Short mmCIF file of C-alpha atoms in Angstrom, two decimals:
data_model
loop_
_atom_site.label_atom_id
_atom_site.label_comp_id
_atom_site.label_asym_id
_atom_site.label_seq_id
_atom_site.Cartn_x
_atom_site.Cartn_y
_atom_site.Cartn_z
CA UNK A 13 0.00 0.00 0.00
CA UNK A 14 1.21 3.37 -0.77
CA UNK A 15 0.78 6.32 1.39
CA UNK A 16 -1.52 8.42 0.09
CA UNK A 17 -2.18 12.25 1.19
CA UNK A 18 -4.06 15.09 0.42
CA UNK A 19 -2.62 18.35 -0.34
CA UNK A 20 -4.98 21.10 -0.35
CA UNK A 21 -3.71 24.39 -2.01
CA UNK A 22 -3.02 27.14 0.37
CA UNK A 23 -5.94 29.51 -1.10
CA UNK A 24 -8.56 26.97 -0.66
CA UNK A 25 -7.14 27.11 3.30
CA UNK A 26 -7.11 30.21 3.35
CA UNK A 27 -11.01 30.29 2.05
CA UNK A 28 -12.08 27.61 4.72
CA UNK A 29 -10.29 29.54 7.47
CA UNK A 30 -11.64 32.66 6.85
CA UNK A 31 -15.22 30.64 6.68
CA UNK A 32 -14.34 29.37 9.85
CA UNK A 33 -13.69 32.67 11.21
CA UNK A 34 -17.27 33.86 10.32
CA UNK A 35 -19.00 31.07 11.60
CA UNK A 36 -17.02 30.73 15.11
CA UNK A 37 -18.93 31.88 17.91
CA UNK A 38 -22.46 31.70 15.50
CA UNK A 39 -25.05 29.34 16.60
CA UNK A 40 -27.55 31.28 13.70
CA UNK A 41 -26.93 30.19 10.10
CA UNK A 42 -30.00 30.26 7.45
CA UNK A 43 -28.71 28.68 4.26
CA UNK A 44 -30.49 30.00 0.55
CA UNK A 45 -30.32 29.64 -2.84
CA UNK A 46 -29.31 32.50 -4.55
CA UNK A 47 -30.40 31.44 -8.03
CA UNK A 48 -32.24 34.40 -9.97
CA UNK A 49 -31.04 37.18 -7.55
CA UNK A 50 -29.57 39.97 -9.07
CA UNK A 51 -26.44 41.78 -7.99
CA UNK A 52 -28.74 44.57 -6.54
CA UNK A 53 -30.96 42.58 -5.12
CA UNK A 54 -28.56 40.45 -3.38
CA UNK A 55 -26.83 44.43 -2.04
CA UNK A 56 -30.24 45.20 -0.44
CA UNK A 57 -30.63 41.96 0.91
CA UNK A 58 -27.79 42.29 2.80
CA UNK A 59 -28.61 45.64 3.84
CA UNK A 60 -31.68 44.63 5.09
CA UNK A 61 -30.08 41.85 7.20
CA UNK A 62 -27.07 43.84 8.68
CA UNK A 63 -30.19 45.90 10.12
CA UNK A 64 -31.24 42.78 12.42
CA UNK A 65 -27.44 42.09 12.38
CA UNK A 66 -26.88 39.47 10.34
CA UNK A 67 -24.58 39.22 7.32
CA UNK A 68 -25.49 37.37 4.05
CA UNK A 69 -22.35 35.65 2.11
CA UNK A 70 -22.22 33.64 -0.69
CA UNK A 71 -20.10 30.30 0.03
CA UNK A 72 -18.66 27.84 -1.77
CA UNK A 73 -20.35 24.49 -0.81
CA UNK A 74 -17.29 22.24 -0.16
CA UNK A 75 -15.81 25.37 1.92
CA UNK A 76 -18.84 25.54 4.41
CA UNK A 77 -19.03 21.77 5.07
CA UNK A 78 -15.52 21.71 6.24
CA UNK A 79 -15.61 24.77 8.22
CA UNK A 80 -18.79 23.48 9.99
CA UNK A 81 -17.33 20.12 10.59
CA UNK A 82 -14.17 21.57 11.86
CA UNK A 83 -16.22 23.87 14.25
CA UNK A 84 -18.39 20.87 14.95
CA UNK A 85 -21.71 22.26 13.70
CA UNK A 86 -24.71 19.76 13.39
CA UNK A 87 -24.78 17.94 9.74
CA UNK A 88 -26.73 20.22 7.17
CA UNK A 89 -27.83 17.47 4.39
CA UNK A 90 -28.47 18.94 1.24
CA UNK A 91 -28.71 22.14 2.37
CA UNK A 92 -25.22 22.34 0.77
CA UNK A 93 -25.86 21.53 -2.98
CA UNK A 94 -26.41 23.74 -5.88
CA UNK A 95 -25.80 27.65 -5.42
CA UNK A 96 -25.81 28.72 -1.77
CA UNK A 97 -25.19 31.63 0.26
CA UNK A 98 -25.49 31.84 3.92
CA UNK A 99 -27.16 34.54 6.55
CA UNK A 100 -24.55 34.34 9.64
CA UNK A 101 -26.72 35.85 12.31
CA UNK A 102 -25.57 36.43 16.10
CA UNK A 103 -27.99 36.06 19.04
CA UNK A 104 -30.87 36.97 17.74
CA UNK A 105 -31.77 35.11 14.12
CA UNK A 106 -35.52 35.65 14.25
CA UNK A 107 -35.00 39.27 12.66
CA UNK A 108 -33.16 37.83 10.34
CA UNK A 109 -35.33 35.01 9.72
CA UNK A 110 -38.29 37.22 9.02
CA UNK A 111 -36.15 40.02 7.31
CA UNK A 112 -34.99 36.90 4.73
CA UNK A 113 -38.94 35.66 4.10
CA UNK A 114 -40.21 38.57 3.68
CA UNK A 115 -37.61 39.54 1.08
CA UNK A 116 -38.29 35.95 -0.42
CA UNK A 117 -42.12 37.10 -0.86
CA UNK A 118 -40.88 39.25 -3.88
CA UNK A 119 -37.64 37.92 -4.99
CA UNK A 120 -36.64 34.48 -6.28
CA UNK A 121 -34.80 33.15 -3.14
CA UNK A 122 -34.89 30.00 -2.23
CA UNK A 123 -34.68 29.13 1.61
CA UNK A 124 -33.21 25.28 2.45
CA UNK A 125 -33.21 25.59 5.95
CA UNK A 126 -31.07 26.75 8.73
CA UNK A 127 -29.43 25.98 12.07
CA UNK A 128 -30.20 27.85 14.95
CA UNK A 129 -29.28 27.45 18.10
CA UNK A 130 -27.38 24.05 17.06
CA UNK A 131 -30.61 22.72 16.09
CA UNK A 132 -31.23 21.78 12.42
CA UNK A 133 -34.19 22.99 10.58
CA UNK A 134 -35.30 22.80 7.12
CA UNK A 135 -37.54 25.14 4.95
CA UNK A 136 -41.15 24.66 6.89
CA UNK A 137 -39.43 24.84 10.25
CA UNK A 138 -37.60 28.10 9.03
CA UNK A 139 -40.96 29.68 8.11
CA UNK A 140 -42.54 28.73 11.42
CA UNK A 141 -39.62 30.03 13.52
CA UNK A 142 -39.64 33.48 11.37
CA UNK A 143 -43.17 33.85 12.33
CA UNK A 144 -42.56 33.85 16.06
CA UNK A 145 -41.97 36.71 18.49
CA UNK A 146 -38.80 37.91 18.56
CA UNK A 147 -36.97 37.84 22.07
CA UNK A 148 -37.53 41.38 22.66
CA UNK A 149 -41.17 41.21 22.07
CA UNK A 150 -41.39 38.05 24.41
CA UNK A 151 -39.83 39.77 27.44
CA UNK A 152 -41.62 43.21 26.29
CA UNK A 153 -45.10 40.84 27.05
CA UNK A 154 -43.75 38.93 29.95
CA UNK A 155 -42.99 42.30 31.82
CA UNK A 156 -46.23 43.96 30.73
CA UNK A 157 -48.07 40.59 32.29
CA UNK A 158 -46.18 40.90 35.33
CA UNK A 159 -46.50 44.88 35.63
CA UNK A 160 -50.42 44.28 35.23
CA UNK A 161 -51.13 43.22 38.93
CA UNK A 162 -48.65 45.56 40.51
CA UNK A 163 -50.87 48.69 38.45
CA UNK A 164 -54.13 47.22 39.80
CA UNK A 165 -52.87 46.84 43.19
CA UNK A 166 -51.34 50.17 43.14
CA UNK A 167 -54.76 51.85 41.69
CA UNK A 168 -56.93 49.99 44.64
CA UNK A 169 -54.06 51.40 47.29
CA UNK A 170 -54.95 54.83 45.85
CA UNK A 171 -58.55 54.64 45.81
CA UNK A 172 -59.09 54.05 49.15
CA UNK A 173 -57.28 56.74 50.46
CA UNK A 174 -59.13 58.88 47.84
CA UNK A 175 -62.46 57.63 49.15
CA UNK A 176 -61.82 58.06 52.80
CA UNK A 177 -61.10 62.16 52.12
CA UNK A 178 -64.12 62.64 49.71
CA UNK A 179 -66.22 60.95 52.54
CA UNK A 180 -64.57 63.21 55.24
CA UNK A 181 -65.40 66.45 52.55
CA UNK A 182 -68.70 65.53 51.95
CA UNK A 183 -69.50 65.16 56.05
CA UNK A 184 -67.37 68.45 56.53
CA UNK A 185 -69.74 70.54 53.80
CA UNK A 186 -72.91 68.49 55.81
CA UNK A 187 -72.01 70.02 58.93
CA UNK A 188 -71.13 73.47 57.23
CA UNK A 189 -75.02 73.66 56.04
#
């Protein structure tokens, strides 16, 4: 048997490193199809999604497998065949999830799915998750529930107090007659 190794040319290292670099840290990646985009639509769709704080990047297949192995990302499937680019989005990937369907409404991308939070999804289970309530909105309702009893019990504190001195005017204005 002959030993047999792989040399990999130093740009294509170069590529997967810097691929690595973008994805460390990221639990948020929403992989599309960029088929039928054009050049300015693909410039406002990333200017839409650095808004919510995500970045869009077009990868080479082969590249992003290896740099999500190496960083030990869950298996993606098929979501790495034909033309695909990638949203890389920090903490909070519902913006960006709802930023990239709603772009998809009138333009022809295609989304394959995603990975978010280290759990894989595919298109349907993308959708649903972009229609949720963002994080924000979730705590803004779970303080507003929990601020609800405090106002009530703050508004019956004040009433009787307000009470007891109309009832003491009202006797002082009998007696004054």
């Amino acid at each position: 048997m002959s030993d047999y190794t792989v040399k990999i040319q130093p740009e294509k290292v170069e590529a997967i490193n810097a691929l690595k670099a973008d994805f460390e840290g990221v639990d948020n990646f929403i992989f599309t199809d960029y088929r039928g985009l054009t050049v300015e639509q693909i410039t406002e769709l990333r200017s839409k999604l650095r808004e919510t704080g995500a970045s869009y990047k077009v990868v080479k297949n082969r590249f992003a497998k290896i740099a999500l192995e190496e960083l030990e990302k869950p298996e993606v499937g098929d979501m790495l065949v034909g033309p695909t680019a990638v949203v890389i989005s920090g903490e909070e990937a519902g913006a960006a999830a709802k930023e990239l369907f709603a772009f998809a409404k009138d333009a022809p991308v295609e989304i394959k799915g995603g990975i978010i939070g280290g759990d894989v999804f595919d298109n349907k289970e993308m959708e649903a998750y972009s229609k949720l309530p963002s994080k924000t909105e979730l705590i803004a309702k779970l303080m507003g529930t929990m601020n609800a009893p405090v106002q009530n019990l703050v508004y019956i504190l004040n009433a009787v107090p307000e009470k007891f001195v109309r009832t003491l005017k009202a006797y002082a204005d009998s007696k004054e007659d």
